[in-house]
Coordinates of C-alpha atoms in Angstrom, one line a residue:
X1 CA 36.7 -4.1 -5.8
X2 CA 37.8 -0.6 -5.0
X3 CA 36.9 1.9 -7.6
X4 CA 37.8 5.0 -9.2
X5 CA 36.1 5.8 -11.4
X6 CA 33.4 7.8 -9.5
X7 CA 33.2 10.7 -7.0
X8 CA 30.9 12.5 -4.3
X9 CA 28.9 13.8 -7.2
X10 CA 28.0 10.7 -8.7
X11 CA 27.1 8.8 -6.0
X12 CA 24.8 11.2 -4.5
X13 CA 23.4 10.8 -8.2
X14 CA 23.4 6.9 -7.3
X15 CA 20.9 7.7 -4.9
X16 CA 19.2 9.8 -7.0
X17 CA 18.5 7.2 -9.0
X18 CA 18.1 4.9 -7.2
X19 CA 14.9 6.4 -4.9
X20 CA 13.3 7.4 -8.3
X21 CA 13.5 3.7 -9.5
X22 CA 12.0 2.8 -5.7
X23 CA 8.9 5.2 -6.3
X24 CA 8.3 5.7 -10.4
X25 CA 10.0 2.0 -12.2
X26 CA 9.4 -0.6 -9.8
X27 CA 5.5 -0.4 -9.0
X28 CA 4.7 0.2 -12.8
X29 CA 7.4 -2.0 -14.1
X30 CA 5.4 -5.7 -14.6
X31 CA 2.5 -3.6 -15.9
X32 CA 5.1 -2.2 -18.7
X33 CA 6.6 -5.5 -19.4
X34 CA 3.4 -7.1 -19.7
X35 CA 2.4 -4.0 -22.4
X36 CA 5.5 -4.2 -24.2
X37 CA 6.1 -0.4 -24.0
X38 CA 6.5 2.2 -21.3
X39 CA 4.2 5.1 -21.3
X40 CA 5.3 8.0 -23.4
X41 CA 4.5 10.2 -19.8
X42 CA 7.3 8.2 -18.3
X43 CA 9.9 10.1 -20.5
X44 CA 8.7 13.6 -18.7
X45 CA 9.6 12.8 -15.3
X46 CA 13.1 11.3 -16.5
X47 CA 13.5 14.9 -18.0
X48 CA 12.1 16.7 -14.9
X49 CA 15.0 14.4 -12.7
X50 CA 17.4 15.9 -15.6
X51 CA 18.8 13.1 -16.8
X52 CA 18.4 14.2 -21.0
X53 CA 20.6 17.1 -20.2
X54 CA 23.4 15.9 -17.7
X55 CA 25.9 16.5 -20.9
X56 CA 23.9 19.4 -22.5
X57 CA 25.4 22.7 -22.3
X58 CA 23.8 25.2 -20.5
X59 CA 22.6 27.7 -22.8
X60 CA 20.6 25.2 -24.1
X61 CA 18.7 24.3 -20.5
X62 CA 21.4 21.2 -19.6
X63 CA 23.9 21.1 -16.7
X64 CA 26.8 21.4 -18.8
X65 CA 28.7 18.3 -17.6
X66 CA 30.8 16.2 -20.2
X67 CA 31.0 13.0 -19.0
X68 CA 29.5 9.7 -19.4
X69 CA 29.7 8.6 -15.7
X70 CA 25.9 9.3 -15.1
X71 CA 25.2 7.3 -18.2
X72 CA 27.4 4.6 -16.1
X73 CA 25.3 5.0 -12.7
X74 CA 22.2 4.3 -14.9
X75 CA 23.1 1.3 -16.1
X76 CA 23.9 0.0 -12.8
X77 CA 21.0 0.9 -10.8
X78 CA 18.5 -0.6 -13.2
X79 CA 20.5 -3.1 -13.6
X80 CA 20.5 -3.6 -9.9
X81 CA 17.0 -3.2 -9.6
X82 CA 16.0 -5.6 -12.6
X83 CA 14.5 -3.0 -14.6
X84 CA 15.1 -0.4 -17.5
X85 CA 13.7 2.9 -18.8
X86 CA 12.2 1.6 -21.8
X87 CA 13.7 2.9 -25.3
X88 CA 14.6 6.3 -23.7
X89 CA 18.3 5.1 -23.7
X90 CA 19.0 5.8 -27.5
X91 CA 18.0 9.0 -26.4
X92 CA 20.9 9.8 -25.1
X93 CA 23.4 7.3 -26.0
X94 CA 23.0 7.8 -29.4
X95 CA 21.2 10.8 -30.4
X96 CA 23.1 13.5 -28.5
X97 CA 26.3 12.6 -29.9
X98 CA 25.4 13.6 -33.1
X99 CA 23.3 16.6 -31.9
X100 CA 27.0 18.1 -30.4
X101 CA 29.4 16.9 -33.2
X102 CA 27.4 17.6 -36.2
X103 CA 24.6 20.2 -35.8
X104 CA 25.2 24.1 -36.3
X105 CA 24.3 26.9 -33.7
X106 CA 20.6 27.6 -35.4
X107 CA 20.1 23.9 -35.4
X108 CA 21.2 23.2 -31.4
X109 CA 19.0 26.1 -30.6
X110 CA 16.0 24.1 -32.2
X111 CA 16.6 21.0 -31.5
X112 CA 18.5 20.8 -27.9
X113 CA 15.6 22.9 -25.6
X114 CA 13.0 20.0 -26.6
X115 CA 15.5 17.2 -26.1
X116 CA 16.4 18.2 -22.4
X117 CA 12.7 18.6 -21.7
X118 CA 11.5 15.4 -23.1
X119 CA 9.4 17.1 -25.6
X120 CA 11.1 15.6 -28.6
X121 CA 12.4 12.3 -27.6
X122 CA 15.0 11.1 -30.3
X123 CA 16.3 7.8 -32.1
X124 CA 18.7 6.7 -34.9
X125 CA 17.7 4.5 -37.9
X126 CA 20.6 2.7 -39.2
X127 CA 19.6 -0.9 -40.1
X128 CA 17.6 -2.1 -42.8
X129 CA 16.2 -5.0 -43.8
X130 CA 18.6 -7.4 -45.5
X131 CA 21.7 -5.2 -44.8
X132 CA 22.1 -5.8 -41.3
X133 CA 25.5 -4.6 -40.5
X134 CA 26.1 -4.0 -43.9
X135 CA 25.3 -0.6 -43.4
X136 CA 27.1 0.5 -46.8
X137 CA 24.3 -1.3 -48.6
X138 CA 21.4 0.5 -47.4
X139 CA 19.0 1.5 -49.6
X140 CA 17.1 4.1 -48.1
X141 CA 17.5 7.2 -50.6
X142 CA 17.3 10.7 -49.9
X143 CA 16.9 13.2 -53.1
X144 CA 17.3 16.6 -53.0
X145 CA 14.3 18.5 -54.9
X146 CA 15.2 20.8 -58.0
X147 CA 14.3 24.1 -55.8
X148 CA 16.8 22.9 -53.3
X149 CA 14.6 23.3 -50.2
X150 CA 14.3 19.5 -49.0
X151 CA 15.5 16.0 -49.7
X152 CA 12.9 13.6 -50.8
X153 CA 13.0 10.5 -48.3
X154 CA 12.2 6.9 -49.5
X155 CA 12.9 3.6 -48.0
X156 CA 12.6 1.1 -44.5
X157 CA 14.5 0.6 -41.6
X158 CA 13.5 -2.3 -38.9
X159 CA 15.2 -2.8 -35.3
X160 CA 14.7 1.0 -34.5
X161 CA 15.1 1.3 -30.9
X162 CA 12.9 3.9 -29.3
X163 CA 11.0 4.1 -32.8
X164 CA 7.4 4.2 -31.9
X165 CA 7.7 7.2 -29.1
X166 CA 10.5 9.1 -31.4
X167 CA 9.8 12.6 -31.9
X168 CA 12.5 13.0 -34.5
X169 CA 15.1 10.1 -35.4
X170 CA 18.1 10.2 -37.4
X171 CA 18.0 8.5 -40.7
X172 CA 20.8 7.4 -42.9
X173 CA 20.5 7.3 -46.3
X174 CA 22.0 7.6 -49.8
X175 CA 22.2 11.3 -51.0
X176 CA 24.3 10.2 -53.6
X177 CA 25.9 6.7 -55.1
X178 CA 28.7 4.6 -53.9
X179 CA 31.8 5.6 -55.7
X180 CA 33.6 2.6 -57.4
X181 CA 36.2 2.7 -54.9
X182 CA 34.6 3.6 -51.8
X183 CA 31.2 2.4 -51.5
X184 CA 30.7 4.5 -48.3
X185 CA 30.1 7.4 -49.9
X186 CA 27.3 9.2 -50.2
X187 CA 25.2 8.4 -47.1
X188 CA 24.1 11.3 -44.9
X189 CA 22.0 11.7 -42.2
X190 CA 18.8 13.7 -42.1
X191 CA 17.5 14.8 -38.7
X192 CA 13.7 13.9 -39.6
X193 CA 10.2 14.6 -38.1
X194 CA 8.2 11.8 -37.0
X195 CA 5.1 14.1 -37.7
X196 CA 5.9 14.9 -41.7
X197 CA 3.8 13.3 -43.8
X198 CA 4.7 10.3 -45.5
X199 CA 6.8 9.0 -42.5
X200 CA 5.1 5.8 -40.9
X201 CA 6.0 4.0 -37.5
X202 CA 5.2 0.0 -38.6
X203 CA 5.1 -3.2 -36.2
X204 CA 6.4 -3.0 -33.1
X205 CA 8.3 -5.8 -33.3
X206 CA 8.0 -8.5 -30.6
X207 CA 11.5 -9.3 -29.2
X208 CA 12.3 -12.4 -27.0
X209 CA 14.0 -9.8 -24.7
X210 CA 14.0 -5.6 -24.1
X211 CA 10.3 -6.1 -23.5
X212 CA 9.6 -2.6 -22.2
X213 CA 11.8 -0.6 -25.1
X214 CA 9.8 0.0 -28.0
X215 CA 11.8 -1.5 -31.1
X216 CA 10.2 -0.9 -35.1
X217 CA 9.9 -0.7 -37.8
X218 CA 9.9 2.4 -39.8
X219 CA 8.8 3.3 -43.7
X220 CA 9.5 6.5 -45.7
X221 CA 7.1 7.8 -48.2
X222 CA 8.2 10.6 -50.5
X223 CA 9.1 12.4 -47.0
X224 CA 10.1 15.7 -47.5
X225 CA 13.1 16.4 -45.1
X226 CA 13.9 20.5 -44.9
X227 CA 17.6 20.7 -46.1
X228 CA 17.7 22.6 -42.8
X229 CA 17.8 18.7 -40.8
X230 CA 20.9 17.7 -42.6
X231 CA 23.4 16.8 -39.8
X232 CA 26.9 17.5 -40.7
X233 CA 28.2 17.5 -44.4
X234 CA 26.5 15.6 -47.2
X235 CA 27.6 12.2 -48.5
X236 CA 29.7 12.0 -45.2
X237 CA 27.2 10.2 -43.1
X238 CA 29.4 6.5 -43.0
X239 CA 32.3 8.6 -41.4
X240 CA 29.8 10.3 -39.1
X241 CA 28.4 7.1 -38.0
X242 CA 32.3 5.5 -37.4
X243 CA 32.7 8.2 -35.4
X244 CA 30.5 7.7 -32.8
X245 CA 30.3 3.6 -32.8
X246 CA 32.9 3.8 -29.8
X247 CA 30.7 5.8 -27.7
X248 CA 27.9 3.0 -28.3
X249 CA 30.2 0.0 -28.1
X250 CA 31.0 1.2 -24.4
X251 CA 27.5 2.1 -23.3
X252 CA 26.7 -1.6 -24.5
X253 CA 29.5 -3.3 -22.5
X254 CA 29.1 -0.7 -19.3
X255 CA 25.1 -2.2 -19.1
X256 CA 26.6 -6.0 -20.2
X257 CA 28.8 -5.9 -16.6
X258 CA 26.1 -4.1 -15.0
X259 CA 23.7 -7.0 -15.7
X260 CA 26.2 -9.9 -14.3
X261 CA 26.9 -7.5 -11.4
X262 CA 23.3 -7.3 -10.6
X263 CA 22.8 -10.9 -11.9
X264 CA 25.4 -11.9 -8.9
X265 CA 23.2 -10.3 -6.7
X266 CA 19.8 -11.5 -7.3
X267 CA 22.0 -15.2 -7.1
X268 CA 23.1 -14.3 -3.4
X269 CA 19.9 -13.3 -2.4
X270 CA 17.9 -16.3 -3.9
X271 CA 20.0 -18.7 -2.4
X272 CA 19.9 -16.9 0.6
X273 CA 16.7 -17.2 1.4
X274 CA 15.8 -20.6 -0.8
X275 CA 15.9 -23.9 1.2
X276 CA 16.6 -27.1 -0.1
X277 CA 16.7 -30.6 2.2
X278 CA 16.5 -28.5 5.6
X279 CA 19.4 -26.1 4.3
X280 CA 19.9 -22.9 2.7
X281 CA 20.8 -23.2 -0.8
X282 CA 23.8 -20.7 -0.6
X283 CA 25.0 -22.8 2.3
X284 CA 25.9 -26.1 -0.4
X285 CA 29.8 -25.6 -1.3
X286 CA 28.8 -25.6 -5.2
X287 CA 27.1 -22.8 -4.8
X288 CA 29.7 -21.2 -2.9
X289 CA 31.8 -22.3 -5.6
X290 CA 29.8 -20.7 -8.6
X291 CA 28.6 -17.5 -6.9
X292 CA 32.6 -17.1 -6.5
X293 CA 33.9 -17.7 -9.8
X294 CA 31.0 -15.4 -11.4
X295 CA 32.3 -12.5 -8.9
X296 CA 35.7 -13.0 -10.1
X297 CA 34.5 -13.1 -13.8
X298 CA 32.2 -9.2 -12.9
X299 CA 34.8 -7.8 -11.5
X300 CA 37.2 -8.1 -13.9
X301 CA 34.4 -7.1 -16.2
X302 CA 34.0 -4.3 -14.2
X303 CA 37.8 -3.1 -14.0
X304 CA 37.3 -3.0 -18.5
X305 CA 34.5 -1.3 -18.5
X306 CA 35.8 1.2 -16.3
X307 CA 38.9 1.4 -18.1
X308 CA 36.6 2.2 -21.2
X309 CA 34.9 4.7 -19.7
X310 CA 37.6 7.1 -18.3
X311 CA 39.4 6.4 -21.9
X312 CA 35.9 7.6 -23.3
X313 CA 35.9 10.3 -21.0
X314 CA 39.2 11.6 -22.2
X315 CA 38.1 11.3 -26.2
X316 CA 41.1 8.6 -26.3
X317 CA 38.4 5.5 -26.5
X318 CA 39.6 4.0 -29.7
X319 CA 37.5 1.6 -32.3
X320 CA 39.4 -1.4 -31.4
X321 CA 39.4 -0.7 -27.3
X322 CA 35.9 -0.3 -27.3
X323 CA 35.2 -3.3 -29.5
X324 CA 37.3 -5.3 -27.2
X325 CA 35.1 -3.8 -23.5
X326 CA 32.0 -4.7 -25.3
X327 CA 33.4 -8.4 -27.2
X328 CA 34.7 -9.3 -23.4
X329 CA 31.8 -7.5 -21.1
X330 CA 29.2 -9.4 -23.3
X331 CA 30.5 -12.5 -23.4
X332 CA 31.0 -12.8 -19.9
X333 CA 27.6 -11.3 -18.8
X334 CA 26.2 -14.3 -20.9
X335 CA 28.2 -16.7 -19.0
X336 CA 27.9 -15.3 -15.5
X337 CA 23.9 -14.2 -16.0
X338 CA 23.4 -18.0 -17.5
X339 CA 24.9 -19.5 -14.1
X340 CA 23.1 -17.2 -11.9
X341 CA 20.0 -18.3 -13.0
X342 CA 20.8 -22.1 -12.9
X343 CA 21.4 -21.3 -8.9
X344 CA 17.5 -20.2 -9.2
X345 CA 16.3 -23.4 -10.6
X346 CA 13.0 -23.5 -11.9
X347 CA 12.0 -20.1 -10.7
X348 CA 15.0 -18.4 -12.9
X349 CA 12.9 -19.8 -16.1
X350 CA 9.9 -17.3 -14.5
X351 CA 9.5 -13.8 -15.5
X352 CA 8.4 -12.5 -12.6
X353 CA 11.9 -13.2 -11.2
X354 CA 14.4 -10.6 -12.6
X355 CA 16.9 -13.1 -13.4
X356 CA 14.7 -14.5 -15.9
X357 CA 14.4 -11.1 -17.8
X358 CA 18.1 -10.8 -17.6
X359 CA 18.5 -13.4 -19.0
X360 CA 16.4 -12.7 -22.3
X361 CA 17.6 -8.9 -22.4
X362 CA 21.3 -9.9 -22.0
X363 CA 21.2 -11.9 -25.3
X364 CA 20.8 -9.0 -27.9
X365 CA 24.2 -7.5 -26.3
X366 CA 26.3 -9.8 -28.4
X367 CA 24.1 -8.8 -31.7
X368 CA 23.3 -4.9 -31.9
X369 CA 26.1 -2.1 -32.1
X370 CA 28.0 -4.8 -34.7
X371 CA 28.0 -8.0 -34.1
X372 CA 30.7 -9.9 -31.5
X373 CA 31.9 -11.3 -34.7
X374 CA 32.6 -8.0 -35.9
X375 CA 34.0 -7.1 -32.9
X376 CA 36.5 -9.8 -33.5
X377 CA 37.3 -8.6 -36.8
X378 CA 38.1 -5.2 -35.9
X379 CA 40.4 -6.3 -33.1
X380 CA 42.0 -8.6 -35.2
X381 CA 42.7 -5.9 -37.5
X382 CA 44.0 -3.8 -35.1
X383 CA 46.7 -6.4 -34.1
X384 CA 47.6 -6.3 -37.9
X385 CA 46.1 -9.5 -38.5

């Protein structure tokens, strides 16, 4: 379909990308899946290319551009190339956001130099165990010592994208109790080191899909956070986190249509090329049929997405929009991906093809950033229901 969305600029990014996936992701990739983890190196050269500071001002080493369309090119090309840059997305998606609404000057001056380089890779630690998205019942605390110098962190958190290589990671956690009428207060979020003591990186937990991005657990021991690494206002943390949901909601239904897209593609190809009784396999009218209905279904996955994204663009992305992009983009990326790899037969059950590991990373899109359940709820809400 004709687009938008993108200009000169971007799509000599495109290319960018996509000749750095050609030489530096595709070779290595099967030896990262296999290990469960990209190498920590990897995360270097995607800071050398300049993709960690693409939305970072300039004064603090990034090219000054605010605008998620790069974010948007990523997702496709990996997508298209059936592979991803391990955890490093979080890095991004969800740790800069906070970095630019909620640290000061002295704190962007520490913190912003190392995230453009690579140097400190970041993540955000929301979920704990037995809260799920409950996140108003977390029970992570964070107490701040009688000198008033640093918060004492205790507590776990578990499905920490990005966890094992983090350099620092945002933690929530209760600076103070629920209020009887608002039990949202009193959460804040503390911009910790991975290197103080008492902070521990658990199991690497062995998902069913995301193979290469490093997802844990993580457990706090009497860590002792400098008040200096509180982001934003105390006890505010639950707005802080609403905030920037939409942002996350959209980067999770851009890479859902990116995934059918490419999903589409590797389809075409394989039945391209497969023969089947002395014919090709794309030649049979039912999969004429299929491959046709699951274009119609991507692109208009694509034309909500896109819609999403210039409405994030313009900081006019609301809750309920972006829960309806990633609610529709997800569900139909499950449906199209899951035909696509029926056209493959037995070989789209083998990981070596990259329909296969579609099909397991695709899953956790209708789970993580709130449930499609969730999503449901808040649109509902919206409509005054």
């Amino acid at each position: 379909m004709r687009r938008t969305v993108f200009n000169e600029d971007h799509e000599a990014f495109r290319q960018t990308i996509r000749a750095f996936i050609e030489s530096e992701v595709s070779p290595h990739f099967q030896e990262w899946f296999d290990a469960g983890i990209v190498p920590r190196e990897f995360y270097y050269k995607l800071a050398d290319l300049g993709v960690f500071g693409i939305n970072v001002d300039e004064e603090y080493g990034g090219a000054g551009i605010n605008s998620h369309k790069f974010e948007a090119i990523l997702s496709e090309e990996t997508a298209r190339a059936g592979v991803n840059f391990g955890g490093s997305g979080v890095h991004v998606l969800l740790g800069l956001p906070y970095i630019k609404a909620l640290a000061t000057e002295e704190q962007k001056q520490r913190y912003l130099p190392k995230f453009v380089s690579g140097e400190e890779m970041w993540a955000l630690a929301m979920t704990e165990p037995g809260t799920g998205s409950d996140l108003a019942g977390m029970k992570s605390t964070a107490k701040l010592s009688e000198d008033g110098t640093h918060y004492v962190l205790n507590g776990a958190k578990t499905f920490i994208t990005g966890g094992v290589h983090a350099d620092r990671v945002i933690v929530c956690a209760r600076t103070a109790p629920p209020r009887e009428d608002d039990r949202r207060f009193g959460i804040s979020l503390l911009a910790v080191d991975t290197k103080l003591a008492g902070y521990s990186v658990g199991r690497k937990l062995d998902k069913v899909g995301l193979r290469t991005s490093d997802t844990a657990e993580l457990a706090f021991s009497d860590v002792k956070v400098p008040v200096e690494d509180l982001l934003g206002e105390e006890n505010r943390g639950f707005y802080y986190l609403g905030q920037n949901l939409p942002s996350e909601r959209w980067g999770i239904a851009y890479g859902a249509y990116a995934q059918a897209a490419a999903a589409v593609r590797f389809a075409k190809e394989y039945t391209q090329q497969r023969t089947v009784f002395g014919k090709e396999v794309a030649s049979f009218q039912n999969t004429k049929f299929e491959l046709a209905a699951c274009q119609a279904k991507v692109d208009a996955a694509q034309a909500v997405a896109d819609r999403a994204l210039e409405a994030l663009d313009e900081g006019e992305l609301t809750a309920a929009e972006a829960a309806s992009a990633k609610l529709f983009c997800t569900e139909i990326a499950a449906e199209v991906i899951d035909r696509c790899l029926q056209l493959h037969g037995g070989y789209g059950f083998i990981n070596e093809y990259p329909i296969a590991r579609l099909y397991t990373d695709n899953r956790v899109n209708r789970i993580y950033g709130g449930t499609n359940e969730v999503m449901k709820t808040i649109i509902a809400k919206d409509m005054g229901l």
